[in-house]
Coordinates of N, CA and C in Angstrom, one line a residue:
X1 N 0.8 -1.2 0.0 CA 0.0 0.0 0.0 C 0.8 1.3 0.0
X2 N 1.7 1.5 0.6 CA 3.2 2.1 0.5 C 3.4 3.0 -1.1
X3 N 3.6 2.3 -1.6 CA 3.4 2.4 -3.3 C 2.6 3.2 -3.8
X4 N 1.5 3.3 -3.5 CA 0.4 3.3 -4.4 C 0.9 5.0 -4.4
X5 N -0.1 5.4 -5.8 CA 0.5 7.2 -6.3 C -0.4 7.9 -5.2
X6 N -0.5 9.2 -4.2 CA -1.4 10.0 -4.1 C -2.6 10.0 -5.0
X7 N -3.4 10.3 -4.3 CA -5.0 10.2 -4.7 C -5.1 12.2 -3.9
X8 N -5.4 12.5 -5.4 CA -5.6 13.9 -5.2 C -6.8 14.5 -6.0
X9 N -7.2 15.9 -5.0 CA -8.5 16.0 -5.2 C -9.0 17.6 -5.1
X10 N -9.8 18.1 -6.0 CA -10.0 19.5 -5.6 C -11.5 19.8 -5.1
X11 N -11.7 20.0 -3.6 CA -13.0 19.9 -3.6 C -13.0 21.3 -3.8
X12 N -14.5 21.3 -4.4 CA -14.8 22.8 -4.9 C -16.0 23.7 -3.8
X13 N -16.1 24.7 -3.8 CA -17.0 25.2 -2.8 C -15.9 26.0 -1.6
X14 N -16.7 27.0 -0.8 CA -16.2 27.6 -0.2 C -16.2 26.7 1.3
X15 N -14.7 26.9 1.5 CA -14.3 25.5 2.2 C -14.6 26.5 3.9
X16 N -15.8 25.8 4.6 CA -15.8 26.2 5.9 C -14.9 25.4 7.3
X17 N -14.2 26.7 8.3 CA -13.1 25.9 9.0 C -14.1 25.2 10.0
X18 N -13.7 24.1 10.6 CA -14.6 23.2 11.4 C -14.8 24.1 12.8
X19 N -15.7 24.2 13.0 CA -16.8 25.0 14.2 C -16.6 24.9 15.4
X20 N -16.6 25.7 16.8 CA -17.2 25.0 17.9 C -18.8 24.4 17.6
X21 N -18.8 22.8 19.1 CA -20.3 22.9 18.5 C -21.1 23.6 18.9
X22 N -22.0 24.2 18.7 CA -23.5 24.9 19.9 C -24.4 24.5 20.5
X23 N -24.7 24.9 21.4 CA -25.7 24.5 22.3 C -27.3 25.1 22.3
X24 N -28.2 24.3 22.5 CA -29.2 24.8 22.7 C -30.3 24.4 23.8
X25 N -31.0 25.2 24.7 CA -31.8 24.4 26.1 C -33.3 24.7 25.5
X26 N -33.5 23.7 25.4 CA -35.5 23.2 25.6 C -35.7 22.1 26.6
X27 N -36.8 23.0 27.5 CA -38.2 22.1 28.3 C -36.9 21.1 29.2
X28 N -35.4 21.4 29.6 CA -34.8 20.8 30.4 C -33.8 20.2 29.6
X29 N -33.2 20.4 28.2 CA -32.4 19.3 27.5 C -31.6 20.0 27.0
X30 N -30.7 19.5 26.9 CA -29.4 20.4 26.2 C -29.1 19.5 24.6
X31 N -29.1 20.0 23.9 CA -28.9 19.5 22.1 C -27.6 20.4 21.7
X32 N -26.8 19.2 21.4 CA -25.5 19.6 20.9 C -25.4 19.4 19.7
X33 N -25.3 20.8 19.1 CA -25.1 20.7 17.3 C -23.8 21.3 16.4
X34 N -23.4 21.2 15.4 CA -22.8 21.9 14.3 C -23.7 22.8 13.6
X35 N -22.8 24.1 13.7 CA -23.5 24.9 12.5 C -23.9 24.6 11.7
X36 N -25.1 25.0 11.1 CA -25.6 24.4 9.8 C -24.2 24.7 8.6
X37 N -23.9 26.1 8.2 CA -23.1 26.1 7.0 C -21.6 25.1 7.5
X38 N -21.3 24.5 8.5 CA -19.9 23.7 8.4 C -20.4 22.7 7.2
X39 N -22.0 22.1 8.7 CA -22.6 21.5 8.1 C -22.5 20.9 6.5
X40 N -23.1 21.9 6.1 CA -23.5 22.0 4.4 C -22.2 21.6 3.7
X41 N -21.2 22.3 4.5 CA -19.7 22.0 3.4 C -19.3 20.3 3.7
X42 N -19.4 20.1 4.9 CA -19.2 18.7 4.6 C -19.8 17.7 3.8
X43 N -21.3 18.2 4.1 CA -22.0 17.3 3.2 C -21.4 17.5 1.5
X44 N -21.2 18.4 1.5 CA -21.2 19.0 -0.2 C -19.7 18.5 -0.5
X45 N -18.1 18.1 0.6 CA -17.1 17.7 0.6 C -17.3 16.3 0.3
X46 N -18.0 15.6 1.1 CA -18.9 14.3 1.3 C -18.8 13.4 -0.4
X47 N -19.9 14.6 -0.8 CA -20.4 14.3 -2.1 C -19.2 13.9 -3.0
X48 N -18.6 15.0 -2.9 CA -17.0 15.4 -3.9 C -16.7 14.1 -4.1
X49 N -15.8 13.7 -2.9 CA -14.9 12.2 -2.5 C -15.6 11.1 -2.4
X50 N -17.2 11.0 -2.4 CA -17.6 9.6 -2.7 C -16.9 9.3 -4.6
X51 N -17.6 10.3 -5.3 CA -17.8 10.3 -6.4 C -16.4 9.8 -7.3
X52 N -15.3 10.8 -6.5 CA -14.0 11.0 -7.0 C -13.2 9.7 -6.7
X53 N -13.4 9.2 -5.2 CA -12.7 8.0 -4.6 C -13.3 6.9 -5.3
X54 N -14.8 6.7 -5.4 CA -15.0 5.0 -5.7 C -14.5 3.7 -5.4
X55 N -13.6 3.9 -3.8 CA -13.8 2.3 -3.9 C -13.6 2.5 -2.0
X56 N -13.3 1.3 -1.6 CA -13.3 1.1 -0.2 C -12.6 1.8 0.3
X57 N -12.7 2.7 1.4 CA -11.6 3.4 2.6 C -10.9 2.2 2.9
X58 N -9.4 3.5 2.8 CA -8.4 2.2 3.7 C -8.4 2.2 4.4
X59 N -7.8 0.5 4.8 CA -8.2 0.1 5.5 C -7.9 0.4 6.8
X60 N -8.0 0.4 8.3 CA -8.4 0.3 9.2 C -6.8 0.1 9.6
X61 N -5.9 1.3 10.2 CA -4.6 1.2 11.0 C -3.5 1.4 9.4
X62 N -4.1 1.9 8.6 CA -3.4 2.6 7.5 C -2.9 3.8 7.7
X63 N -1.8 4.1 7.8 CA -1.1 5.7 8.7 C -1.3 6.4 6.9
X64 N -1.9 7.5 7.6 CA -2.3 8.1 6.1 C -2.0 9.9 6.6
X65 N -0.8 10.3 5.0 CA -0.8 11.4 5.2 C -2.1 12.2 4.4
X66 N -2.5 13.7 5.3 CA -3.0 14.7 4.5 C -2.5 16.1 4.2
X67 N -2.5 16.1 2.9 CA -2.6 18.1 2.4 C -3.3 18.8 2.3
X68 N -3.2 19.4 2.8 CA -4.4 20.4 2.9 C -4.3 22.3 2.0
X69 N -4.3 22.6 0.7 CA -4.2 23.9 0.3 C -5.7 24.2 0.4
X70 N -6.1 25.5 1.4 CA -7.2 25.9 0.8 C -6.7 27.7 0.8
X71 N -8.0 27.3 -0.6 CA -7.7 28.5 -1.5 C -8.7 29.4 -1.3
X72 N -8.7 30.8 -0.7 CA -9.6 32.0 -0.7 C -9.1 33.4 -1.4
X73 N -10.7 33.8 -1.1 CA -10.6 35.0 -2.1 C -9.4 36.2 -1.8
X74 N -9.0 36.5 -2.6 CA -7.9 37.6 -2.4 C -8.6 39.0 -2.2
X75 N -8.2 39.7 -1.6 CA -8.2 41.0 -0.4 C -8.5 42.0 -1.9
X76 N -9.7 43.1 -1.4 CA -9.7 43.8 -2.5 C -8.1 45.0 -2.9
X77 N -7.3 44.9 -1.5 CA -6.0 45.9 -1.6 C -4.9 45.0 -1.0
X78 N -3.9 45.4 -1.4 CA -2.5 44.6 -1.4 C -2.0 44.8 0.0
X79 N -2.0 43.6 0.6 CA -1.6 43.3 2.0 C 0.0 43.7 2.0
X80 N 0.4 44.3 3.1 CA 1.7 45.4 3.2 C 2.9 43.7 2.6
X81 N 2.5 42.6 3.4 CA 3.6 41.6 3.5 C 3.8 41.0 2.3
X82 N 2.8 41.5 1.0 CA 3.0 40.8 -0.6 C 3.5 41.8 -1.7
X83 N 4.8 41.0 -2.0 CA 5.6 41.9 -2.8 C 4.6 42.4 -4.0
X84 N 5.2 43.7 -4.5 CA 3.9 44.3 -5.7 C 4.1 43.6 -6.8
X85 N 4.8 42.5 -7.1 CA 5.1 41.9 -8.3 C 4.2 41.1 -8.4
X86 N 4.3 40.4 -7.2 CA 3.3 39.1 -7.0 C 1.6 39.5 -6.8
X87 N 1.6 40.9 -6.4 CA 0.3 41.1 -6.6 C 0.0 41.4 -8.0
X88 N 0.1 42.0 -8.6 CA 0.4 42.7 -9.9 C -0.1 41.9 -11.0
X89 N 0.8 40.7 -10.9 CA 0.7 39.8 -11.5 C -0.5 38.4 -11.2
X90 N -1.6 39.1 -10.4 CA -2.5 38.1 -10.4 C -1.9 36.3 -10.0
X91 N -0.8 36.7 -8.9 CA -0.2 35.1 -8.5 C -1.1 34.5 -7.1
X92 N -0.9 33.6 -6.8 CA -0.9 33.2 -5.0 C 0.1 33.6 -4.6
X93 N -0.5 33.6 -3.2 CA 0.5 34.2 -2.0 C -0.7 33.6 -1.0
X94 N 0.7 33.2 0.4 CA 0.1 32.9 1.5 C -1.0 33.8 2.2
X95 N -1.9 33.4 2.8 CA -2.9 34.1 3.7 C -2.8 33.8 5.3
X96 N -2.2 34.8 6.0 CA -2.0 34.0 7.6 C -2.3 34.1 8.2
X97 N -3.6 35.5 7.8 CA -4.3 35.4 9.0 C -6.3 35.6 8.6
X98 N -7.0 35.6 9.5 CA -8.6 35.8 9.0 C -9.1 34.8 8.3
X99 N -8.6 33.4 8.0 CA -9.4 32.9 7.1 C -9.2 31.3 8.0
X100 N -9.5 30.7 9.3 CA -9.2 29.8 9.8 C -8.0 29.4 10.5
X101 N -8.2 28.7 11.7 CA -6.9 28.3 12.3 C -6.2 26.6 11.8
X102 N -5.2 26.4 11.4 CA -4.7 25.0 10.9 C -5.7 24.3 11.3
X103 N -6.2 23.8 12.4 CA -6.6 22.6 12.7 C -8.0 22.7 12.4
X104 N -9.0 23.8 12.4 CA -10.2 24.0 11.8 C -10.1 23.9 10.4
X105 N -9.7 24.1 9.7 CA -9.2 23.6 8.3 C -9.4 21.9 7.9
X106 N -7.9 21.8 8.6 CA -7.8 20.2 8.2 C -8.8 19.4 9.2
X107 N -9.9 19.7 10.1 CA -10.5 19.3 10.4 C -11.7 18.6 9.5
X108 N -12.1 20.0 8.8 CA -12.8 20.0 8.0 C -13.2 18.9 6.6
X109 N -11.9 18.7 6.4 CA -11.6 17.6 5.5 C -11.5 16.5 6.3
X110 N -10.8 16.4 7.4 CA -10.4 14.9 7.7 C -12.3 14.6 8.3
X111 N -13.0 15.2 8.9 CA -14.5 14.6 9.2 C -15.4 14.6 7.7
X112 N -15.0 15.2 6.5 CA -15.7 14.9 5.8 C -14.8 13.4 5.1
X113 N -13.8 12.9 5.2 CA -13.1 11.6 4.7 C -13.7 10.7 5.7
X114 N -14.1 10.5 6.6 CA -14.7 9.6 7.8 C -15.3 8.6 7.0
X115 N -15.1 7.4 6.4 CA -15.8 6.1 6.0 C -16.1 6.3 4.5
X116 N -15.3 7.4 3.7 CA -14.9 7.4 2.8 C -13.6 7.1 1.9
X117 N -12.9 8.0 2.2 CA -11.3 7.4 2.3 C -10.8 6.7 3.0
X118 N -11.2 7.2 4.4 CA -10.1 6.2 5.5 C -11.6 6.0 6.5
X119 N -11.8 4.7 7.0 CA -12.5 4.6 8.1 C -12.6 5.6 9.6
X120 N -11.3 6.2 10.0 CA -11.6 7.5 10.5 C -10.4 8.5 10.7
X121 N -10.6 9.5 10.6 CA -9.7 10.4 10.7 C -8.5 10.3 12.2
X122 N -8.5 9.4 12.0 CA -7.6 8.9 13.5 C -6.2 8.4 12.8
X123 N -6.3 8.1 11.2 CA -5.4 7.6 10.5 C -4.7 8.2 10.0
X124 N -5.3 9.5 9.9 CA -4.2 10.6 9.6 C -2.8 10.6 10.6
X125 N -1.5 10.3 10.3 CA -0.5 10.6 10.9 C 0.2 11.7 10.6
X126 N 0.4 12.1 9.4 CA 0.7 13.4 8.5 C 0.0 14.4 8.4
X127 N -0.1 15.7 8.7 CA -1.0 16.4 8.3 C 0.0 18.1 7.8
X128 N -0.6 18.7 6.7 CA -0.3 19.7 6.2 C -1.0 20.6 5.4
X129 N -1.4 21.8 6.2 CA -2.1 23.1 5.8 C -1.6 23.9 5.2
X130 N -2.2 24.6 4.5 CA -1.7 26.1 3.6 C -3.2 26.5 3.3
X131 N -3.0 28.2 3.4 CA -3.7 29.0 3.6 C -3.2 30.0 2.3
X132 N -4.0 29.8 1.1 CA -3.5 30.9 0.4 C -4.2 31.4 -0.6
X133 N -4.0 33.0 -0.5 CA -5.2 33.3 -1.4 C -5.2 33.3 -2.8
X134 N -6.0 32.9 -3.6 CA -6.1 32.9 -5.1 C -5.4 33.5 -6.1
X135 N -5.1 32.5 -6.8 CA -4.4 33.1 -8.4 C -5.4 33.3 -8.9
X136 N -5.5 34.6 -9.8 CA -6.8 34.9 -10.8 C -7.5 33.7 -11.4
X137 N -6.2 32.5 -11.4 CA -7.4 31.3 -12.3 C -7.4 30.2 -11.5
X138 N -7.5 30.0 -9.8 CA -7.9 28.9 -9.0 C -9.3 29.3 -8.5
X139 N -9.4 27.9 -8.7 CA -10.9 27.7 -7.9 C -10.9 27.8 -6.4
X140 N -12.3 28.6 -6.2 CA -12.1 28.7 -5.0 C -12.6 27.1 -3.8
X141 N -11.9 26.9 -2.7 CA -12.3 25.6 -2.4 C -11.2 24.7 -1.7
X142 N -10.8 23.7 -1.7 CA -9.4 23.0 -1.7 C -8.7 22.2 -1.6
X143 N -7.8 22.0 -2.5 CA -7.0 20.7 -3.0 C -6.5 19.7 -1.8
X144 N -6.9 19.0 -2.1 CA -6.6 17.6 -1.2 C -5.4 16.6 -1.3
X145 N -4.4 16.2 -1.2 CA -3.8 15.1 -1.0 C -3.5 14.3 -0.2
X146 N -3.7 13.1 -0.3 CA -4.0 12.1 0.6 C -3.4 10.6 0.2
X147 N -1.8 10.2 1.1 CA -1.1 9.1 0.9 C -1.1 8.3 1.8
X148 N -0.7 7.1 1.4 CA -0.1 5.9 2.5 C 0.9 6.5 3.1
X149 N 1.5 6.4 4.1 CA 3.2 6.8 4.6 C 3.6 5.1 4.7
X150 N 4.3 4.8 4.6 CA 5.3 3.9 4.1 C 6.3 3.8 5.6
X151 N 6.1 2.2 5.4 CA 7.0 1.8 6.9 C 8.5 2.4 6.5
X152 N 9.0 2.8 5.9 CA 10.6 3.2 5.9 C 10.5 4.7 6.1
X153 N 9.1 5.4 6.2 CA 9.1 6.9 6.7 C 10.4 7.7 7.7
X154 N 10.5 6.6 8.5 CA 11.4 7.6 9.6 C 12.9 6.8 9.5
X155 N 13.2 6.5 8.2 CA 14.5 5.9 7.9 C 15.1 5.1 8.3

């Protein structure tokens, strides 16, 4: 399993970072939920990786890395820390702050992979975020890669 190529993926849609959950009290009961729009995005991430993946999550104690780029809208004025070339020129550039914290990100992805890719997000051993705002021609949303790590990982 070691072997096998990355399985890579661009889910599309405005990628929401994973939520505290909320609470709500009726008639003596407390109901613990997710926001609806995380909600929505997983369902709609959900959809993506059934479609894309087609076959069985690996299996069960498979140390699996993830990538995580997600891509948002770029700032209507040039943030002091992006050289004027790179703005100029309609490139990417990192985004580091206002748009999610690492682990609300790759959260996001790893609960929507749950019994699709991997049986649970517990198998992620690798994990890697990037925060960056759009080239004039990326979709907004965010690219996924997701590998075996391989028993010779730590040399």
């Amino acid at each position: 399993m070691s072997d096998a190529a990355p399985f890579v993926l661009v889910l599309h849609g405005n990628h929401v970072p994973k939520a505290r959950p909320k609470s709500s009290h009726q008639r003596g009961k407390t109901r613990h939920y997710m926001p609806a729009n995380y909600r929505d995005c997983v369902s709609s991430y959900r959809q993506q990786m059934r479609s894309a993946w087609g076959r069985d999550p690996y299996p069960k104690h498979t140390p699996l890395r993830l990538e995580v780029k997600r891509y948002v809208q770029r700032p209507k004025s040039k943030p002091p820390w992006v050289p004027a070339d790179v703005w100029s020129d309609g490139r990417a550039f990192f985004a580091p702050s206002g748009v999610g914290d690492f682990d609300n990100i790759a959260g996001t992805v790893a609960d929507a992979g749950n019994g699709i890719l991997w049986h649970d997000d517990c198998q992620v051993v690798i994990g890697w975020v990037a925060k960056v705002y759009m080239a004039d021609d990326d979709p907004e949303g965010s690219r996924v890669v997701m590998s075996v790590v391989g028993t010779g990982w730590f040399g």
